XYZ file of C-alpha atoms in Angstrom:
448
model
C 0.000 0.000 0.000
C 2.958 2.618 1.000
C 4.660 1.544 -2.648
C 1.672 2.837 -4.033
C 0.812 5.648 -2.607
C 4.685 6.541 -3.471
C 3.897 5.600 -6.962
C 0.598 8.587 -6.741
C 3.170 11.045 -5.434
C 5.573 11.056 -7.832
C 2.993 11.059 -10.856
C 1.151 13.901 -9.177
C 4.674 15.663 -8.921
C 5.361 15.169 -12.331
C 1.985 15.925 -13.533
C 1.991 19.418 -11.193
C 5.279 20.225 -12.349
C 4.561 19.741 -16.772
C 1.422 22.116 -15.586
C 3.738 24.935 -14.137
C 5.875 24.268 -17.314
C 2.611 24.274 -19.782
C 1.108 27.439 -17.780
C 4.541 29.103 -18.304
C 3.941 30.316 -22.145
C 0.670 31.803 -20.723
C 0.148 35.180 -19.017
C 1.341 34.803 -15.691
C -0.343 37.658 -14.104
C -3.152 35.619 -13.318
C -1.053 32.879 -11.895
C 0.889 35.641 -10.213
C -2.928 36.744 -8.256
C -3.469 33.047 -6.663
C 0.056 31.975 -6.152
C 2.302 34.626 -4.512
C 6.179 33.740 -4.700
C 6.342 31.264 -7.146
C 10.094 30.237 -8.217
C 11.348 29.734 -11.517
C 13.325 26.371 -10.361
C 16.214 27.904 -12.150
C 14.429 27.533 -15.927
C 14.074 30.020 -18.112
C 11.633 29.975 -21.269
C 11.685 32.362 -24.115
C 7.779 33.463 -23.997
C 6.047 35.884 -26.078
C 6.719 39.706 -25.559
C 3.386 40.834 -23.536
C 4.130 37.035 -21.356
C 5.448 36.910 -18.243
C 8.003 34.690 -17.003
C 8.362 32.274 -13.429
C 11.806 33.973 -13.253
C 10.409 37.342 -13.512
C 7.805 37.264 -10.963
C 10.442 35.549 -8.570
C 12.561 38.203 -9.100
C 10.121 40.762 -8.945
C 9.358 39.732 -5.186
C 13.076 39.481 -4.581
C 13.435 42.929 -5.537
C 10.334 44.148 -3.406
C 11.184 41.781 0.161
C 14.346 43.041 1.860
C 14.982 39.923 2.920
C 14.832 38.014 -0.653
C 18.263 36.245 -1.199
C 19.694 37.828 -4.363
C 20.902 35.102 -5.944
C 18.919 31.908 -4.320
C 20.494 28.240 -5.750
C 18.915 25.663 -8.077
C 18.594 23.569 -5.021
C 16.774 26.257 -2.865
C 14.386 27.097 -6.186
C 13.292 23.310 -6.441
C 12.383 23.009 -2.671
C 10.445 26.469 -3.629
C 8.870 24.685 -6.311
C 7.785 21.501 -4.675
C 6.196 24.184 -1.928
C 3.928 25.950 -4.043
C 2.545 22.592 -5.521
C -0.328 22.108 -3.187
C -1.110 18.967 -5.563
C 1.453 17.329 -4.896
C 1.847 18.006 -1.028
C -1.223 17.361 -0.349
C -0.934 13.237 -1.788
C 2.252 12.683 -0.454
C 2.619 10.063 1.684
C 4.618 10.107 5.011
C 8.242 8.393 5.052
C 8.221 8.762 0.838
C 10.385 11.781 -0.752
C 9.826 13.207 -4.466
C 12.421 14.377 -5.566
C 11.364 17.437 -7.850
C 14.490 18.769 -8.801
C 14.715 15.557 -10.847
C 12.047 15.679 -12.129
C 12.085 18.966 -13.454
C 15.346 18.150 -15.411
C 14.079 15.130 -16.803
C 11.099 17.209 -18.386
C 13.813 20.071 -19.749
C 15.752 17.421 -21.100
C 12.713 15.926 -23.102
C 11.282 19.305 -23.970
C 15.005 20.560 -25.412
C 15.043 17.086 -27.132
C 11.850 17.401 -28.711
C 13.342 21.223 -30.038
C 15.813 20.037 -31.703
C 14.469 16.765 -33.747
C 13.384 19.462 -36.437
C 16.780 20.491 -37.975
C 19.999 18.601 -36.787
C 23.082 20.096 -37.121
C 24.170 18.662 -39.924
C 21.073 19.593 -42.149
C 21.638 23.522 -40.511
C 25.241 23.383 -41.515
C 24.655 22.195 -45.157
C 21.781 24.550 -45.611
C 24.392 27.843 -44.745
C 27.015 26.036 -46.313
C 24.220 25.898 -50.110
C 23.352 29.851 -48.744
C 27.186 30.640 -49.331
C 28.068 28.766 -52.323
C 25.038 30.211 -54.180
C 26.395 34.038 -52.688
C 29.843 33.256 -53.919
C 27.944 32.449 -57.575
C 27.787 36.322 -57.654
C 31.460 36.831 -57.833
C 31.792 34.869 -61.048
C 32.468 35.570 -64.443
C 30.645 33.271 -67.255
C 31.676 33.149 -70.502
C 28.545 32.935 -72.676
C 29.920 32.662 -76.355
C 30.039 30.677 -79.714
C 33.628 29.003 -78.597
C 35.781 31.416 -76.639
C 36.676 34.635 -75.335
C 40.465 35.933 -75.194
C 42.060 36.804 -71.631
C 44.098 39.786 -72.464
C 46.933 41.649 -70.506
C 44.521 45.235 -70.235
C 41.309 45.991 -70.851
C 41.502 46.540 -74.736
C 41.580 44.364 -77.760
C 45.175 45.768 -77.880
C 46.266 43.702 -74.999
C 48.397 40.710 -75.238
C 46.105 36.971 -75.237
C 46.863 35.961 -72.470
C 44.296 32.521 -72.370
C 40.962 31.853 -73.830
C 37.937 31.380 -71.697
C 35.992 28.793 -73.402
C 31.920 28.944 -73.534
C 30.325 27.893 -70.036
C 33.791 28.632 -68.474
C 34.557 30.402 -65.560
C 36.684 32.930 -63.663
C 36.418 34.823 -60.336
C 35.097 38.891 -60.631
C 37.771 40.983 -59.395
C 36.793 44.632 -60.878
C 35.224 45.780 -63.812
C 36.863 48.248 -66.292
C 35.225 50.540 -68.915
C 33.556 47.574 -70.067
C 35.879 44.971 -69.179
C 36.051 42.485 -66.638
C 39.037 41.614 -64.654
C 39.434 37.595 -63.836
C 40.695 34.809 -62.397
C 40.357 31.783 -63.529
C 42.579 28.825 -63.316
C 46.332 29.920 -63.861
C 45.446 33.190 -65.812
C 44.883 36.637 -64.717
C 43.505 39.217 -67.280
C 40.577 41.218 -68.873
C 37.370 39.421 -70.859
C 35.095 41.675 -72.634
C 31.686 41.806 -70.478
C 29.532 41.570 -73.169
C 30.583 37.946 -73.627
C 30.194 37.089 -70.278
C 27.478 37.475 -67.285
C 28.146 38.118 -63.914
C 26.273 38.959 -60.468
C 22.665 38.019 -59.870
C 22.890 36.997 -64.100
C 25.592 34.351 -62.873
C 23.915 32.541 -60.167
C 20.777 31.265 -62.328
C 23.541 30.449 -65.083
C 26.386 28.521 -62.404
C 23.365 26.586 -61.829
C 22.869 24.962 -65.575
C 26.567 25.226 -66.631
C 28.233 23.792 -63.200
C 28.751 20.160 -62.372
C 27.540 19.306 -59.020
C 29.142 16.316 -57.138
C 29.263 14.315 -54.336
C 32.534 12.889 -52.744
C 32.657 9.569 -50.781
C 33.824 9.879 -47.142
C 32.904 6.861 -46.146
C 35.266 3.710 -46.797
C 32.541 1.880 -49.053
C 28.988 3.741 -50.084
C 26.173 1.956 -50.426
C 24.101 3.660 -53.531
C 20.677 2.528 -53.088
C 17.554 2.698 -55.089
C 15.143 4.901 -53.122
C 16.008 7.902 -50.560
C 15.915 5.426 -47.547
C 18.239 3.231 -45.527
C 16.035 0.603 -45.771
C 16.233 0.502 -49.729
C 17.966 -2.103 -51.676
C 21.827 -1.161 -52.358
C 22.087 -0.612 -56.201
C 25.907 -0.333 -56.058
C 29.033 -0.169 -53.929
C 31.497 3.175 -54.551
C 34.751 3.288 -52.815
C 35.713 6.455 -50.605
C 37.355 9.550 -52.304
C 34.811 8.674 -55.665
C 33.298 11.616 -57.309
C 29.600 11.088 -58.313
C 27.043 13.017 -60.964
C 24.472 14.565 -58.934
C 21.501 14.994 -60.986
C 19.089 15.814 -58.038
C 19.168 17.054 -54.659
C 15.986 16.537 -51.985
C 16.479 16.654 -48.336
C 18.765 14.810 -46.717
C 19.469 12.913 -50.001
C 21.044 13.278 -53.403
C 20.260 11.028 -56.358
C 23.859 10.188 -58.001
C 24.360 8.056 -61.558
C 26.249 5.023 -61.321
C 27.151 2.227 -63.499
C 24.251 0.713 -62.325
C 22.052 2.827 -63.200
C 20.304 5.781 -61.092
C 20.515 5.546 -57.290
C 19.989 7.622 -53.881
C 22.897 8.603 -51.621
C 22.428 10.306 -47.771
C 24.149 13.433 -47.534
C 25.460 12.077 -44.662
C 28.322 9.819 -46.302
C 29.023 12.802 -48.996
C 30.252 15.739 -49.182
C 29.247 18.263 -51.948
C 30.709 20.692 -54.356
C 30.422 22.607 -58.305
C 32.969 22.254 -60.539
C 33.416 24.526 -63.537
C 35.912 24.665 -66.405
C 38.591 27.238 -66.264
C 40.289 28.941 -68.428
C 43.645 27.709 -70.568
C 46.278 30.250 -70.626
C 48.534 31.000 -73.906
C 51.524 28.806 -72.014
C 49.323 25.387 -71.270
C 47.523 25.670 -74.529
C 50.994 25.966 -76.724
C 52.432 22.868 -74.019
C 49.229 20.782 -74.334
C 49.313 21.593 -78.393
C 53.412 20.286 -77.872
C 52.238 17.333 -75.843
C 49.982 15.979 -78.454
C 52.128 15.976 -81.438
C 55.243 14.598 -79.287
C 52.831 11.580 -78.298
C 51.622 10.918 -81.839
C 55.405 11.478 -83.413
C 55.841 8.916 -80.501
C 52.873 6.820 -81.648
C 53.890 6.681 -85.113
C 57.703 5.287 -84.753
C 56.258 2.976 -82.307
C 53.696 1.815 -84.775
C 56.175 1.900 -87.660
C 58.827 -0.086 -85.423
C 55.945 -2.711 -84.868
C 55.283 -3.231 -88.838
C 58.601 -4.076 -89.620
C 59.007 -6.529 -86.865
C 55.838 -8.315 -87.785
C 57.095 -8.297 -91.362
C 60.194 -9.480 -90.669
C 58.488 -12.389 -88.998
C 56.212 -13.332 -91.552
C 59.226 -13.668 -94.082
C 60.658 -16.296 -91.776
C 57.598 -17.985 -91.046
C 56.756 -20.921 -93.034
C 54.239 -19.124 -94.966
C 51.616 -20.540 -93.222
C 49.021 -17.704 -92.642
C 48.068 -16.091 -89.667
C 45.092 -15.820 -88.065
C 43.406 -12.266 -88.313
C 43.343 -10.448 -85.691
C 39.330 -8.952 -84.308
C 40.046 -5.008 -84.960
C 37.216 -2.833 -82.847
C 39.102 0.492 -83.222
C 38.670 2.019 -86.151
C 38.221 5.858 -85.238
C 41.002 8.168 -85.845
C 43.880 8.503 -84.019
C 47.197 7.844 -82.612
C 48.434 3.769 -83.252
C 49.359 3.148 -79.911
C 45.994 4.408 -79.006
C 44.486 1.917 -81.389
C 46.568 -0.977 -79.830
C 45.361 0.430 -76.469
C 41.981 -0.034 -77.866
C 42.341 -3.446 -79.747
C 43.793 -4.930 -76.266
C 41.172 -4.407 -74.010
C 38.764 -5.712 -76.565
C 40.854 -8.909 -76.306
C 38.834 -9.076 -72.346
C 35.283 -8.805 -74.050
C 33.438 -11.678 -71.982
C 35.269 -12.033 -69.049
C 34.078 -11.082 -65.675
C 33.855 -8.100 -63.391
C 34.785 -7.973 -59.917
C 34.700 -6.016 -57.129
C 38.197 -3.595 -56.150
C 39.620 -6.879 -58.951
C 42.252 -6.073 -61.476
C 42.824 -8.513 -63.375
C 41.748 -9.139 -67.025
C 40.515 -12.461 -67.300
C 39.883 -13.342 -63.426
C 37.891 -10.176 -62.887
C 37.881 -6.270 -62.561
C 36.108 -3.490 -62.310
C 35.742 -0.314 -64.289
C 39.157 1.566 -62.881
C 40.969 -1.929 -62.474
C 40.169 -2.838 -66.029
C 41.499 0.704 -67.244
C 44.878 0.782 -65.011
C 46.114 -3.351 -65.957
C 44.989 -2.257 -69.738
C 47.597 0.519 -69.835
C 50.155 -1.343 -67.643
C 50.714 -3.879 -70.320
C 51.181 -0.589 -72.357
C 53.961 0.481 -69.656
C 51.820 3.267 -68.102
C 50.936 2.991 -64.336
C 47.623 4.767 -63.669
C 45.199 4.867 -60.226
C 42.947 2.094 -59.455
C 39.967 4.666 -58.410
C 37.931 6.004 -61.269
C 37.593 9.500 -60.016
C 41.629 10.018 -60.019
C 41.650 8.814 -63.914
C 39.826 12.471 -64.436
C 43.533 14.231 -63.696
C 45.343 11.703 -65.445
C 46.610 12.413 -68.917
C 45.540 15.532 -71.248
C 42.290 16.740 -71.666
C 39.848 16.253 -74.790
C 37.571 18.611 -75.537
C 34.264 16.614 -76.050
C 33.418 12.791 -77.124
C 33.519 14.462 -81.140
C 37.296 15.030 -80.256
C 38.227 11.128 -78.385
C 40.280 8.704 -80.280
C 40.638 5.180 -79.612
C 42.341 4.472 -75.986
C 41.419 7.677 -74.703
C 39.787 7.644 -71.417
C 36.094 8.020 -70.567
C 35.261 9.149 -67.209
C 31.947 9.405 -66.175
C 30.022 9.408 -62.520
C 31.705 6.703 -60.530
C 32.851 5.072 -63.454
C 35.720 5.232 -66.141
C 36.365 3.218 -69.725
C 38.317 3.175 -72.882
C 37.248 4.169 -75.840
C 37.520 2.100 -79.030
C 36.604 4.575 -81.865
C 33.294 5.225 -83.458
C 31.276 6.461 -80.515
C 31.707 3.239 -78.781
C 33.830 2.175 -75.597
C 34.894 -1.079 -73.714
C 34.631 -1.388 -69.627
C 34.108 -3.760 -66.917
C 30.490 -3.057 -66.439
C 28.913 -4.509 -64.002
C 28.721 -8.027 -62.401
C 25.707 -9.181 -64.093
C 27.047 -8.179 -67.710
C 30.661 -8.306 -67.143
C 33.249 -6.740 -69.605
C 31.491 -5.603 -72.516
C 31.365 -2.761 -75.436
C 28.664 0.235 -74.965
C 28.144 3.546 -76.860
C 30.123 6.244 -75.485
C 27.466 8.335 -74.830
C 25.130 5.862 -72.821
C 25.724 7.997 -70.223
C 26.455 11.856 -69.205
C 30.308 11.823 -69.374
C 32.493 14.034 -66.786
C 35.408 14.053 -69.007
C 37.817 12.618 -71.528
C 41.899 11.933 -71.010
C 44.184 11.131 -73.651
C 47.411 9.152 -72.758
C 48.969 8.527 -76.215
């Protein structure tokens, strides 16, 4: 019987003390009439402006009663509390004690608990974080031409080129001049012509369209899955550091591209950015220009080298014939690019396999690349997001030639010539030949 009545107390405690917490957001004058010195039990509630807080009345009869203790403890305002609750005083039962104070932080702790489920910290941080990336849209310059616009040493057409700021390109605002826009943008530093470009409130709407918004890994292995939930089905695995496509954004969630198809990553495991293209200056246009014809010079003694040795070996052959060889590349291009190409064609039909490397055992998409181009003597990252650095770049899928590199979102293959490519797919399909363009691609890199 004395358990239960101690059971009575405490839930006539609690229940007096969430009504002095419920009354609290209403006007406390007319609390203040029937109960005369009630303590605030050291909490504090923002109320509305014509409200009137616990605190404030306490302190209002502090300030009135000489003998008020100016600054009274938490302990002293609970015993207050427990006082002025005539509820619960008047059920207690002798020889049982309720302790208030407890109870009182118990129901703060729930109430600032219940606060805060709206917007975690992360979701506040990435919201400021999308509120200052779309400000810092404003301070960019856009081209918005046919191909390019020259960077030039002052702001005339007099001025030395300095770079060219291709279409959809961009720089960073740093004054404007008589008509003339002083940028940054990559490793060049010079004056566009503003009518070819857009800037300020104009460049935020066009960032949007023209920038490529992606999502890093963070996590050591990200599970893409096919709805916005941690409870959907994983679609596909991507290994930390990988860039993906983002080609939506909802809360909490992004919806990324992968090799298998569309999927649904949580903002949580990701962390995300915009890329844009920069400009080229004069220098790494004239060494990129240099780079290309050194490689095919390179190409073309190689290839020529390999002719006479093969017909220097079919002279001393019996004169039996050979057996033709299957030839997929037949694009333009560079002949050790071609051989590139014909090589990994060889794998057509074998499997792929997860973080594998090897070309008849199993690989996957950045595995399959990297031992394709080590038989070729070049050493190149097993991670598919790296392969977008590696190399020189290609300006567009019209421009690739066989064994030039396709990267696209959490994926990477090689391409064979006539808008096709070859890649370790998936597990279900393998190592197999696709269009090119079966998918948005990031970008292109040649090697040879």
């Amino acid at each position: 019987m004395q358990k239960k009545s101690a059971k009575i107390a405490r839930r006539a405690a609690a229940g007096a003390v969430s009504a002095v917490l419920l009354f609290s957001s209403m006007n406390m004058e007319l609390l203040a009439k029937d109960t005369n010195g009630l303590p605030s039990a050291g909490i504090d509630f923002i109320l509305s402006s014509d409200a009137t807080s616990v605190k404030s009345l306490k302190d209002e009869e502090a300030g009135s009663s000489p003998s008020a203790s100016p600054s009274p403890t938490a302990g002293s305002e609970a015993s207050a509390l427990a006082s002025a609750l005539p509820t619960a005083a008047a059920t207690q039962t002798p020889g049982v004690t309720v302790n208030v104070e407890e109870v009182v932080e118990e129901k703060v702790i729930e109430e600032t608990m219940t606060a805060s489920t709206t917007k975690t910290i992360p979701q506040k941080e990435r919201e400021l974080e999308a509120k200052k990336e779309e400000e810092g849209f404003k301070s960019l310059v856009i081209a918005k031409v046919n191909d390019y616009v020259n960077v030039r040493s002052i702001p005339s057409e007099e001025g030395e080129i300095l770079g060219k700021l291709y279409d959809k390109s961009v720089g960073e605002f740093v004054e404007e001049d008589n008509g003339w826009y002083k940028i940054t943008s990559g490793s060049v530093t010079g004056y566009v012509k503003a009518e070819y470009c857009v800037t300020g409130e104009d460049a935020v709407a066009l960032a949007k369209k023209v920038g490529t918004r992606i999502a890093t890994v963070t996590t050591t292995t990200l599970k893409v899955r096919e709805e916005p939930s941690l409870d959907a089905t994983v679609l596909g695995l991507v290994p930390i550091e990988d860039e993906l496509l983002v080609t939506e954004e909802m809360d909490g969630w992004v919806k990324v591209n992968i090799e298998e198809g569309d999927g649904y990553v949580s903002l949580d495991y990701v962390t995300l950015s915009t890329e844009f293209v920069k400009a080229e200056s004069k220098a790494e246009e004239e060494a990129r220009l240099a780079k290309e014809e050194a490689e095919r010079k390179a190409a073309q003694e190689a290839a020529a080298k390999a002719a006479a040795q093969k017909a220097a070996s079919s002279k001393s052959s019996s004169g039996s014939e050979s057996a033709s060889e299957i030839v997929y590349a037949t694009g333009s291009g560079s002949e050790l690019g071609k051989s590139v190409a014909n090589f990994a064609c060889q794998f057509v039909g074998n499997p792929y396999v997860w973080g594998g490397t090897s070309l008849t055992e199993g690989a996957d998409c950045s595995g399959f690349v990297m031992s394709v181009y080590n038989n070729f003597g070049v050493s190149l990252p097993h991670s598919s997001s790296a392969d977008r650095s590696v190399g020189s770049a290609v300006n567009g899928l019209e421009n690739a030639q066989p064994g030039d590199i396709i990267c696209y979102s959490g994926h990477v293959a090689i391409y064979i010539g006539n808008g096709q490519i070859v890649h370790a797919s998936t597990a279900k399909t393998g190592i197999i030949i696709s269009n090119a363009n079966y998918r948005s691609i990031l970008s292109i890199r040649r090697i040879f």
